[in-house]
Tab-separated table of N, CA and C in Angstrom:
chain	number	residue	atom	x	y	z
A	1	MET	N	3.335	18.740	30.374
A	1	MET	CA	2.576	17.551	30.069
A	1	MET	C	2.248	16.862	31.383
A	2	SER	N	1.003	16.373	31.509
A	2	SER	CA	0.596	15.685	32.732
A	2	SER	C	1.281	14.330	32.821
A	3	SER	N	1.224	13.726	34.009
A	3	SER	CA	1.854	12.411	34.163
A	3	SER	C	1.151	11.371	33.304
A	4	ALA	N	-0.169	11.494	33.117
A	4	ALA	CA	-0.895	10.558	32.246
A	4	ALA	C	-0.442	10.746	30.803
A	5	GLY	N	-0.252	11.990	30.377
A	5	GLY	CA	0.223	12.267	29.019
A	5	GLY	C	1.627	11.757	28.810
A	6	THR	N	2.473	11.915	29.818
A	6	THR	CA	3.845	11.415	29.734
A	6	THR	C	3.843	9.891	29.650
A	7	ALA	N	2.987	9.247	30.426
A	7	ALA	CA	2.902	7.784	30.404
A	7	ALA	C	2.441	7.294	29.037
A	8	ARG	N	1.432	7.956	28.444
A	8	ARG	CA	0.954	7.557	27.113
A	8	ARG	C	2.057	7.726	26.073
A	9	ALA	N	2.787	8.838	26.147
A	9	ALA	CA	3.871	9.087	25.196
A	9	ALA	C	4.972	8.042	25.347
A	10	THR	N	5.266	7.655	26.581
A	10	THR	CA	6.289	6.642	26.822
A	10	THR	C	5.860	5.293	26.271
A	11	VAL	N	4.599	4.902	26.500
A	11	VAL	CA	4.086	3.627	25.989
A	11	VAL	C	4.116	3.635	24.463
A	12	LEU	N	3.707	4.731	23.841
A	12	LEU	CA	3.730	4.840	22.385
A	12	LEU	C	5.158	4.717	21.858
A	13	ALA	N	6.090	5.419	22.486
A	13	ALA	CA	7.491	5.360	22.049
A	13	ALA	C	8.042	3.947	22.178
A	14	LEU	N	7.721	3.257	23.274
A	14	LEU	CA	8.184	1.879	23.455
A	14	LEU	C	7.565	0.944	22.421
A	15	ALA	N	6.286	1.132	22.123
A	15	ALA	CA	5.620	0.287	21.125
A	15	ALA	C	6.237	0.498	19.747
A	16	LEU	N	6.535	1.743	19.412
A	16	LEU	CA	7.166	2.036	18.125
A	16	LEU	C	8.572	1.453	18.068
A	17	ALA	N	9.323	1.625	19.130
A	17	ALA	CA	10.707	1.140	19.156
A	17	ALA	C	10.770	-0.379	19.103
A	18	SER	N	9.815	-1.050	19.723
A	18	SER	CA	9.841	-2.509	19.756
A	18	SER	C	9.285	-3.131	18.485
A	19	GLY	N	8.665	-2.311	17.628
A	19	GLY	CA	8.074	-2.847	16.408
A	19	GLY	C	6.678	-3.397	16.630
A	20	ALA	N	6.120	-3.204	17.821
A	20	ALA	CA	4.769	-3.688	18.091
A	20	ALA	C	3.752	-2.988	17.206
A	21	ILE	N	4.004	-1.730	16.908
A	21	ILE	CA	3.181	-1.020	15.945
A	21	ILE	C	4.109	-0.273	15.005
A	22	SER	N	3.609	0.010	13.832
A	22	SER	CA	4.410	0.703	12.839
A	22	SER	C	3.728	2.012	12.496
A	23	PRO	N	4.368	3.133	12.682
A	23	PRO	CA	3.736	4.395	12.349
A	23	PRO	C	3.585	4.509	10.841
A	24	THR	N	2.586	5.272	10.398
A	24	THR	CA	2.355	5.407	8.970
A	24	THR	C	3.548	6.025	8.275
A	25	SER	N	4.337	6.828	8.954
A	25	SER	CA	5.515	7.410	8.329
A	25	SER	C	6.596	6.366	8.100
A	26	ALA	N	6.437	5.179	8.698
A	26	ALA	CA	7.438	4.133	8.551
A	26	ALA	C	7.164	3.232	7.343
A	27	VAL	N	6.135	3.554	6.550
A	27	VAL	CA	5.902	2.793	5.333
A	27	VAL	C	7.127	2.972	4.456
A	28	GLU	N	7.649	1.883	3.979
A	28	GLU	CA	8.920	1.922	3.266
A	28	GLU	C	8.865	2.840	2.050
A	29	PRO	N	9.760	3.809	1.984
A	29	PRO	CA	9.789	4.708	0.831
A	29	PRO	C	9.979	3.963	-0.490
A	30	SER	N	10.605	2.781	-0.432
A	30	SER	CA	10.810	2.008	-1.665
A	30	SER	C	9.497	1.519	-2.260
A	31	LEU	N	8.415	1.542	-1.488
A	31	LEU	CA	7.112	1.123	-1.996
A	31	LEU	C	6.343	2.273	-2.642
A	32	ASP	N	6.764	3.507	-2.390
A	32	ASP	CA	6.083	4.656	-2.980
A	32	ASP	C	6.146	4.600	-4.494
A	33	GLY	N	5.036	4.910	-5.123
A	33	GLY	CA	5.016	4.980	-6.580
A	33	GLY	C	3.775	4.345	-7.159
A	34	ALA	N	3.761	4.275	-8.491
A	34	ALA	CA	2.657	3.691	-9.244
A	34	ALA	C	3.046	2.280	-9.656
A	35	TRP	N	2.103	1.362	-9.521
A	35	TRP	CA	2.354	-0.055	-9.799
A	35	TRP	C	1.219	-0.595	-10.652
A	36	VAL	N	1.552	-1.384	-11.683
A	36	VAL	CA	0.543	-1.972	-12.557
A	36	VAL	C	0.843	-3.454	-12.743
A	37	GLN	N	-0.229	-4.276	-12.731
A	37	GLN	CA	-0.029	-5.713	-12.870
A	37	GLN	C	0.163	-6.091	-14.333
A	38	ASP	N	-0.806	-5.848	-15.130
A	38	ASP	CA	-0.742	-6.100	-16.570
A	38	ASP	C	-1.145	-4.803	-17.248
A	39	GLY	N	-0.589	-4.544	-18.373
A	39	GLY	CA	-0.994	-3.342	-19.078
A	39	GLY	C	0.090	-2.295	-19.090
A	40	SER	N	-0.268	-1.191	-19.671
A	40	SER	CA	0.671	-0.112	-19.906
A	40	SER	C	0.596	0.945	-18.811
A	41	CYS	N	1.747	1.379	-18.367
A	41	CYS	CA	1.807	2.459	-17.386
A	41	CYS	C	1.208	3.736	-17.976
A	42	ASP	N	1.550	4.024	-19.241
A	42	ASP	CA	1.067	5.252	-19.880
A	42	ASP	C	-0.443	5.262	-20.070
A	43	GLU	N	-1.063	4.085	-20.208
A	43	GLU	CA	-2.514	4.004	-20.358
A	43	GLU	C	-3.235	4.054	-19.014
A	44	THR	N	-2.505	3.831	-17.932
A	44	THR	CA	-3.116	3.724	-16.606
A	44	THR	C	-2.909	4.959	-15.746
A	45	PHE	N	-1.712	5.572	-15.834
A	45	PHE	CA	-1.350	6.671	-14.941
A	45	PHE	C	-1.004	7.939	-15.720
A	46	VAL	N	-1.083	9.048	-15.011
A	46	VAL	CA	-0.670	10.332	-15.561
A	46	VAL	C	0.009	11.127	-14.451
A	47	ARG	N	1.007	11.889	-14.806
A	47	ARG	CA	1.676	12.760	-13.838
A	47	ARG	C	0.753	13.943	-13.579
A	48	ALA	N	0.546	14.254	-12.301
A	48	ALA	CA	-0.315	15.367	-11.888
A	48	ALA	C	0.492	16.239	-10.942
A	49	GLY	N	1.125	17.281	-11.477
A	49	GLY	CA	2.002	18.117	-10.658
A	49	GLY	C	3.196	17.302	-10.217
A	50	LYS	N	3.411	17.229	-8.894
A	50	LYS	CA	4.523	16.433	-8.363
A	50	LYS	C	4.116	14.996	-8.096
A	51	GLY	N	2.833	14.695	-8.261
A	51	GLY	CA	2.337	13.359	-7.947
A	51	GLY	C	1.908	12.589	-9.183
A	52	ILE	N	1.319	11.440	-8.933
A	52	ILE	CA	0.808	10.563	-9.979
A	52	ILE	C	-0.644	10.263	-9.654
A	53	SER	N	-1.478	10.205	-10.683
A	53	SER	CA	-2.873	9.827	-10.480
A	53	SER	C	-3.302	8.885	-11.600
A	54	PHE	N	-4.495	8.350	-11.461
A	54	PHE	CA	-5.027	7.474	-12.492
A	54	PHE	C	-5.508	8.318	-13.663
A	55	LYS	N	-5.205	7.854	-14.868
A	55	LYS	CA	-5.591	8.560	-16.084
A	55	LYS	C	-7.109	8.507	-16.228
A	56	LYS	N	-7.691	9.611	-16.640
A	56	LYS	CA	-9.140	9.688	-16.837
A	56	LYS	C	-9.470	9.415	-18.291
A	57	PRO	N	-10.535	8.722	-18.618
A	57	PRO	CA	-11.428	8.070	-17.665
A	57	PRO	C	-10.725	6.886	-17.003
A	58	ILE	N	-11.003	6.729	-15.722
A	58	ILE	CA	-10.349	5.674	-14.946
A	58	ILE	C	-10.909	4.313	-15.346
A	59	ASN	N	-10.024	3.377	-15.628
A	59	ASN	CA	-10.415	1.997	-15.891
A	59	ASN	C	-10.567	1.306	-14.538
A	60	VAL	N	-11.806	1.125	-14.102
A	60	VAL	CA	-12.049	0.558	-12.772
A	60	VAL	C	-11.599	-0.893	-12.664
A	61	PHE	N	-11.322	-1.535	-13.811
A	61	PHE	CA	-10.888	-2.928	-13.798
A	61	PHE	C	-9.373	-3.074	-13.851
A	62	ALA	N	-8.658	-1.961	-13.916
A	62	ALA	CA	-7.191	-2.019	-13.989
A	62	ALA	C	-6.620	-2.567	-12.688
A	63	ALA	N	-5.741	-3.538	-12.811
A	63	ALA	CA	-5.033	-4.076	-11.645
A	63	ALA	C	-3.826	-3.169	-11.415
A	64	ALA	N	-4.083	-2.072	-10.718
A	64	ALA	CA	-3.059	-1.046	-10.529
A	64	ALA	C	-3.251	-0.391	-9.174
A	65	LEU	N	-2.163	0.176	-8.649
A	65	LEU	CA	-2.254	0.885	-7.382
A	65	LEU	C	-1.188	1.965	-7.310
A	66	ILE	N	-1.473	2.936	-6.467
A	66	ILE	CA	-0.540	4.034	-6.207
A	66	ILE	C	-0.316	4.076	-4.703
A	67	ILE	N	0.952	4.048	-4.308
A	67	ILE	CA	1.306	4.173	-2.893
A	67	ILE	C	2.056	5.483	-2.726
A	68	THR	N	1.557	6.323	-1.840
A	68	THR	CA	2.189	7.609	-1.543
A	68	THR	C	2.123	7.827	-0.044
A	69	GLY	N	3.271	7.753	0.623
A	69	GLY	CA	3.286	7.945	2.077
A	69	GLY	C	2.432	6.906	2.769
A	70	ASN	N	1.416	7.355	3.492
A	70	ASN	CA	0.539	6.429	4.196
A	70	ASN	C	-0.761	6.187	3.438
A	71	ARG	N	-0.778	6.459	2.131
A	71	ARG	CA	-1.968	6.275	1.298
A	71	ARG	C	-1.718	5.193	0.256
A	72	LEU	N	-2.720	4.362	0.024
A	72	LEU	CA	-2.698	3.367	-1.031
A	72	LEU	C	-4.005	3.528	-1.790
A	73	ARG	N	-3.912	3.740	-3.109
A	73	ARG	CA	-5.113	3.943	-3.921
A	73	ARG	C	-5.153	2.931	-5.061
A	74	THR	N	-6.341	2.435	-5.333
A	74	THR	CA	-6.617	1.634	-6.514
A	74	THR	C	-7.623	2.440	-7.335
A	75	PRO	N	-8.014	1.961	-8.525
A	75	PRO	CA	-8.995	2.739	-9.295
A	75	PRO	C	-10.318	2.966	-8.577
A	76	THR	N	-10.696	2.104	-7.648
A	76	THR	CA	-11.998	2.243	-6.985
A	76	THR	C	-11.927	2.432	-5.477
A	77	THR	N	-10.728	2.410	-4.901
A	77	THR	CA	-10.589	2.428	-3.447
A	77	THR	C	-9.480	3.376	-3.012
A	78	SER	N	-9.708	4.031	-1.896
A	78	SER	CA	-8.675	4.866	-1.291
A	78	SER	C	-8.470	4.381	0.136
A	79	CYS	N	-7.218	4.041	0.466
A	79	CYS	CA	-6.917	3.462	1.772
A	79	CYS	C	-5.883	4.289	2.517
A	80	THR	N	-5.993	4.269	3.823
A	80	THR	CA	-4.965	4.798	4.701
A	80	THR	C	-4.218	3.603	5.273
A	81	ILE	N	-2.890	3.637	5.177
A	81	ILE	CA	-2.081	2.568	5.740
A	81	ILE	C	-1.908	2.878	7.228
A	82	LYS	N	-2.570	2.096	8.053
A	82	LYS	CA	-2.545	2.311	9.498
A	82	LYS	C	-1.288	1.745	10.139
A	83	ALA	N	-0.832	0.591	9.636
A	83	ALA	CA	0.364	-0.048	10.192
A	83	ALA	C	0.928	-1.017	9.175
A	84	MET	N	2.221	-1.299	9.329
A	84	MET	CA	2.883	-2.289	8.499
A	84	MET	C	3.794	-3.104	9.405
A	85	LYS	N	3.606	-4.435	9.380
A	85	LYS	CA	4.418	-5.318	10.212
A	85	LYS	C	5.122	-6.333	9.325
A	86	PRO	N	6.391	-6.610	9.598
A	86	PRO	CA	7.079	-7.653	8.842
A	86	PRO	C	6.513	-9.022	9.193
A	87	ALA	N	6.459	-9.892	8.167
A	87	ALA	CA	6.036	-11.277	8.364
A	87	ALA	C	6.954	-12.137	7.503
A	88	GLY	N	8.159	-12.361	7.984
A	88	GLY	CA	9.165	-13.065	7.196
A	88	GLY	C	9.615	-12.181	6.041
A	89	GLU	N	9.546	-12.698	4.834
A	89	GLU	CA	9.920	-11.937	3.640
A	89	GLU	C	8.793	-11.009	3.179
A	90	ARG	N	7.659	-11.100	3.817
A	90	ARG	CA	6.477	-10.314	3.438
A	90	ARG	C	6.185	-9.249	4.477
A	91	ARG	N	5.231	-8.389	4.140
A	91	ARG	CA	4.770	-7.363	5.066
A	91	ARG	C	3.246	-7.425	5.142
A	92	VAL	N	2.725	-7.258	6.332
A	92	VAL	CA	1.286	-7.225	6.523
A	92	VAL	C	0.887	-5.759	6.689
A	93	LEU	N	0.022	-5.291	5.793
A	93	LEU	CA	-0.475	-3.919	5.870
A	93	LEU	C	-1.848	-3.933	6.511
A	94	SER	N	-2.042	-3.094	7.501
A	94	SER	CA	-3.363	-2.868	8.079
A	94	SER	C	-3.876	-1.583	7.457
A	95	LEU	N	-4.969	-1.700	6.716
A	95	LEU	CA	-5.503	-0.569	5.961
A	95	LEU	C	-6.895	-0.197	6.437
A	96	GLN	N	-7.250	1.054	6.251
A	96	GLN	CA	-8.620	1.520	6.421
A	96	GLN	C	-9.023	2.030	5.047
A	97	CYS	N	-9.932	1.306	4.375
A	97	CYS	CA	-10.235	1.591	2.975
A	97	CYS	C	-11.657	2.099	2.790
A	98	ALA	N	-11.792	3.041	1.847
A	98	ALA	CA	-13.090	3.615	1.520
A	98	ALA	C	-13.369	3.401	0.035
A	99	THR	N	-14.582	2.940	-0.245
A	99	THR	CA	-15.069	2.833	-1.616
A	99	THR	C	-16.289	3.741	-1.727
A	100	ALA	N	-16.949	3.709	-2.850
A	100	ALA	CA	-18.176	4.497	-3.011
A	100	ALA	C	-19.292	3.961	-2.123
A	101	VAL	N	-19.143	2.740	-1.627
A	101	VAL	CA	-20.208	2.090	-0.869
A	101	VAL	C	-19.929	1.982	0.619
A	102	ALA	N	-18.675	1.756	1.006
A	102	ALA	CA	-18.388	1.453	2.406
A	102	ALA	C	-16.984	1.878	2.808
A	103	VAL	N	-16.791	1.943	4.124
A	103	VAL	CA	-15.470	2.132	4.723
A	103	VAL	C	-15.244	0.933	5.619
A	104	GLU	N	-14.098	0.263	5.439
A	104	GLU	CA	-13.853	-0.920	6.249
A	104	GLU	C	-12.368	-1.186	6.417
A	105	PRO	N	-12.008	-1.900	7.478
A	105	PRO	CA	-10.606	-2.295	7.657
A	105	PRO	C	-10.266	-3.431	6.689
A	106	VAL	N	-9.055	-3.390	6.167
A	106	VAL	CA	-8.598	-4.401	5.213
A	106	VAL	C	-7.178	-4.804	5.592
A	107	ARG	N	-6.862	-6.059	5.404
A	107	ARG	CA	-5.521	-6.570	5.645
A	107	ARG	C	-4.935	-6.976	4.301
A	108	ALA	N	-3.733	-6.524	4.003
A	108	ALA	CA	-3.069	-6.873	2.751
A	108	ALA	C	-1.713	-7.479	3.053
A	109	LEU	N	-1.322	-8.454	2.266
A	109	LEU	CA	-0.047	-9.133	2.422
A	109	LEU	C	0.764	-8.883	1.161
A	110	ILE	N	1.916	-8.212	1.314
A	110	ILE	CA	2.735	-7.866	0.155
A	110	ILE	C	4.193	-8.254	0.391
A	111	GLY	N	4.942	-8.270	-0.689
A	111	GLY	CA	6.376	-8.528	-0.630
A	111	GLY	C	7.012	-7.940	-1.877
A	112	THR	N	8.293	-8.093	-1.999
A	112	THR	CA	8.987	-7.654	-3.200
A	112	THR	C	9.753	-8.845	-3.762
A	113	SER	N	9.894	-8.848	-5.075
A	113	SER	CA	10.634	-9.930	-5.714
A	113	SER	C	12.034	-9.448	-6.063
A	114	SER	N	12.878	-10.363	-6.480
A	114	SER	CA	14.267	-10.020	-6.777
A	114	SER	C	14.397	-9.036	-7.936
A	115	ASP	N	13.396	-8.983	-8.820
A	115	ASP	CA	13.457	-8.037	-9.944
A	115	ASP	C	12.878	-6.665	-9.598
A	116	GLY	N	12.494	-6.472	-8.331
A	116	GLY	CA	11.976	-5.182	-7.892
A	116	GLY	C	10.471	-5.050	-7.979
A	117	SER	N	9.794	-6.085	-8.438
A	117	SER	CA	8.333	-6.043	-8.527
A	117	SER	C	7.712	-6.107	-7.135
A	118	LEU	N	6.530	-5.548	-7.022
A	118	LEU	CA	5.720	-5.654	-5.812
A	118	LEU	C	4.843	-6.883	-5.990
A	119	VAL	N	4.745	-7.713	-4.965
A	119	VAL	CA	3.937	-8.925	-5.060
A	119	VAL	C	2.850	-8.862	-3.996
A	120	ARG	N	1.590	-9.030	-4.436
A	120	ARG	CA	0.449	-9.063	-3.519
A	120	ARG	C	0.013	-10.513	-3.364
A	121	TYR	N	-0.122	-10.943	-2.114
A	121	TYR	CA	-0.514	-12.315	-1.821
A	121	TYR	C	-1.936	-12.336	-1.281
A	122	LEU	N	-2.707	-13.362	-1.645
A	122	LEU	CA	-4.077	-13.482	-1.163
A	122	LEU	C	-4.124	-13.846	0.316
A	123	ASN	N	-3.171	-14.696	0.741
A	123	ASN	CA	-3.106	-15.128	2.133
A	123	ASN	C	-1.727	-15.721	2.391
A	124	GLU	N	-1.509	-16.229	3.600
A	124	GLU	CA	-0.209	-16.767	3.975
A	124	GLU	C	0.168	-18.011	3.164
A	125	GLN	N	-0.823	-18.763	2.683
A	125	GLN	CA	-0.564	-19.983	1.930
A	125	GLN	C	-0.250	-19.705	0.454
A	126	ASP	N	-0.554	-18.532	-0.032
A	126	ASP	CA	-0.304	-18.164	-1.427
A	126	ASP	C	1.200	-18.043	-1.644
A	127	SER	N	1.766	-18.942	-2.434
A	127	SER	CA	3.209	-18.918	-2.662
A	127	SER	C	3.597	-18.185	-3.943
A	128	THR	N	2.629	-17.883	-4.807
A	128	THR	CA	2.915	-17.243	-6.084
A	128	THR	C	2.660	-15.747	-6.046
A	129	GLY	N	1.490	-15.360	-5.609
A	129	GLY	CA	1.121	-13.953	-5.557
A	129	GLY	C	0.882	-13.373	-6.936
A	130	SER	N	0.534	-12.105	-6.957
A	130	SER	CA	0.323	-11.352	-8.189
A	130	SER	C	1.369	-10.251	-8.242
A	131	SER	N	2.142	-10.215	-9.329
A	131	SER	CA	3.236	-9.251	-9.446
A	131	SER	C	2.774	-7.961	-10.102
A	132	TYR	N	3.300	-6.856	-9.572
A	132	TYR	CA	3.034	-5.528	-10.101
A	132	TYR	C	4.374	-4.881	-10.433
A	133	LYS	N	4.489	-4.335	-11.643
A	133	LYS	CA	5.729	-3.645	-12.003
A	133	LYS	C	5.606	-2.162	-11.685
A	134	ARG	N	6.724	-1.575	-11.332
A	134	ARG	CA	6.773	-0.136	-11.014
A	134	ARG	C	6.722	0.669	-12.310
A	135	CYS	N	5.940	1.720	-12.282
A	135	CYS	CA	5.841	2.613	-13.432
A	135	CYS	C	6.658	3.871	-13.142
A	136	THR	N	7.430	4.288	-14.114
A	136	THR	CA	8.166	5.539	-13.998
A	136	THR	C	7.582	6.490	-15.034
A	137	LEU	N	7.069	7.597	-14.567
A	137	LEU	CA	6.455	8.585	-15.468
A	137	LEU	C	7.250	9.857	-15.476
């Protein structure tokens, strides 16, 4: 490896170790799974081999999401989780999301509640958030 390559690898390792950036593999495994806000898990999701997908026909209005590794999917959007940073009791996700119309960067603010629900917040001032329950299929 060249000295420039070694320097880049060292800077990357230091950034990862210091928490300045979060690798996609560092997305918390506890967040993996299918999540639904209101409605039935069985009406929203289906097991597809070893994974989970949205049941067809997909209800584009379902408040639901699937997190798998560095991927976050909703009925109409597919995102890559680029980074996750702690923000107190919450986490800030930096996403790159694609819809049928556009690809754009998106910032999401999430947390977990004492009952194990995933909570999505609109912004830092949102104290209530929207709760999503985990689906087990």
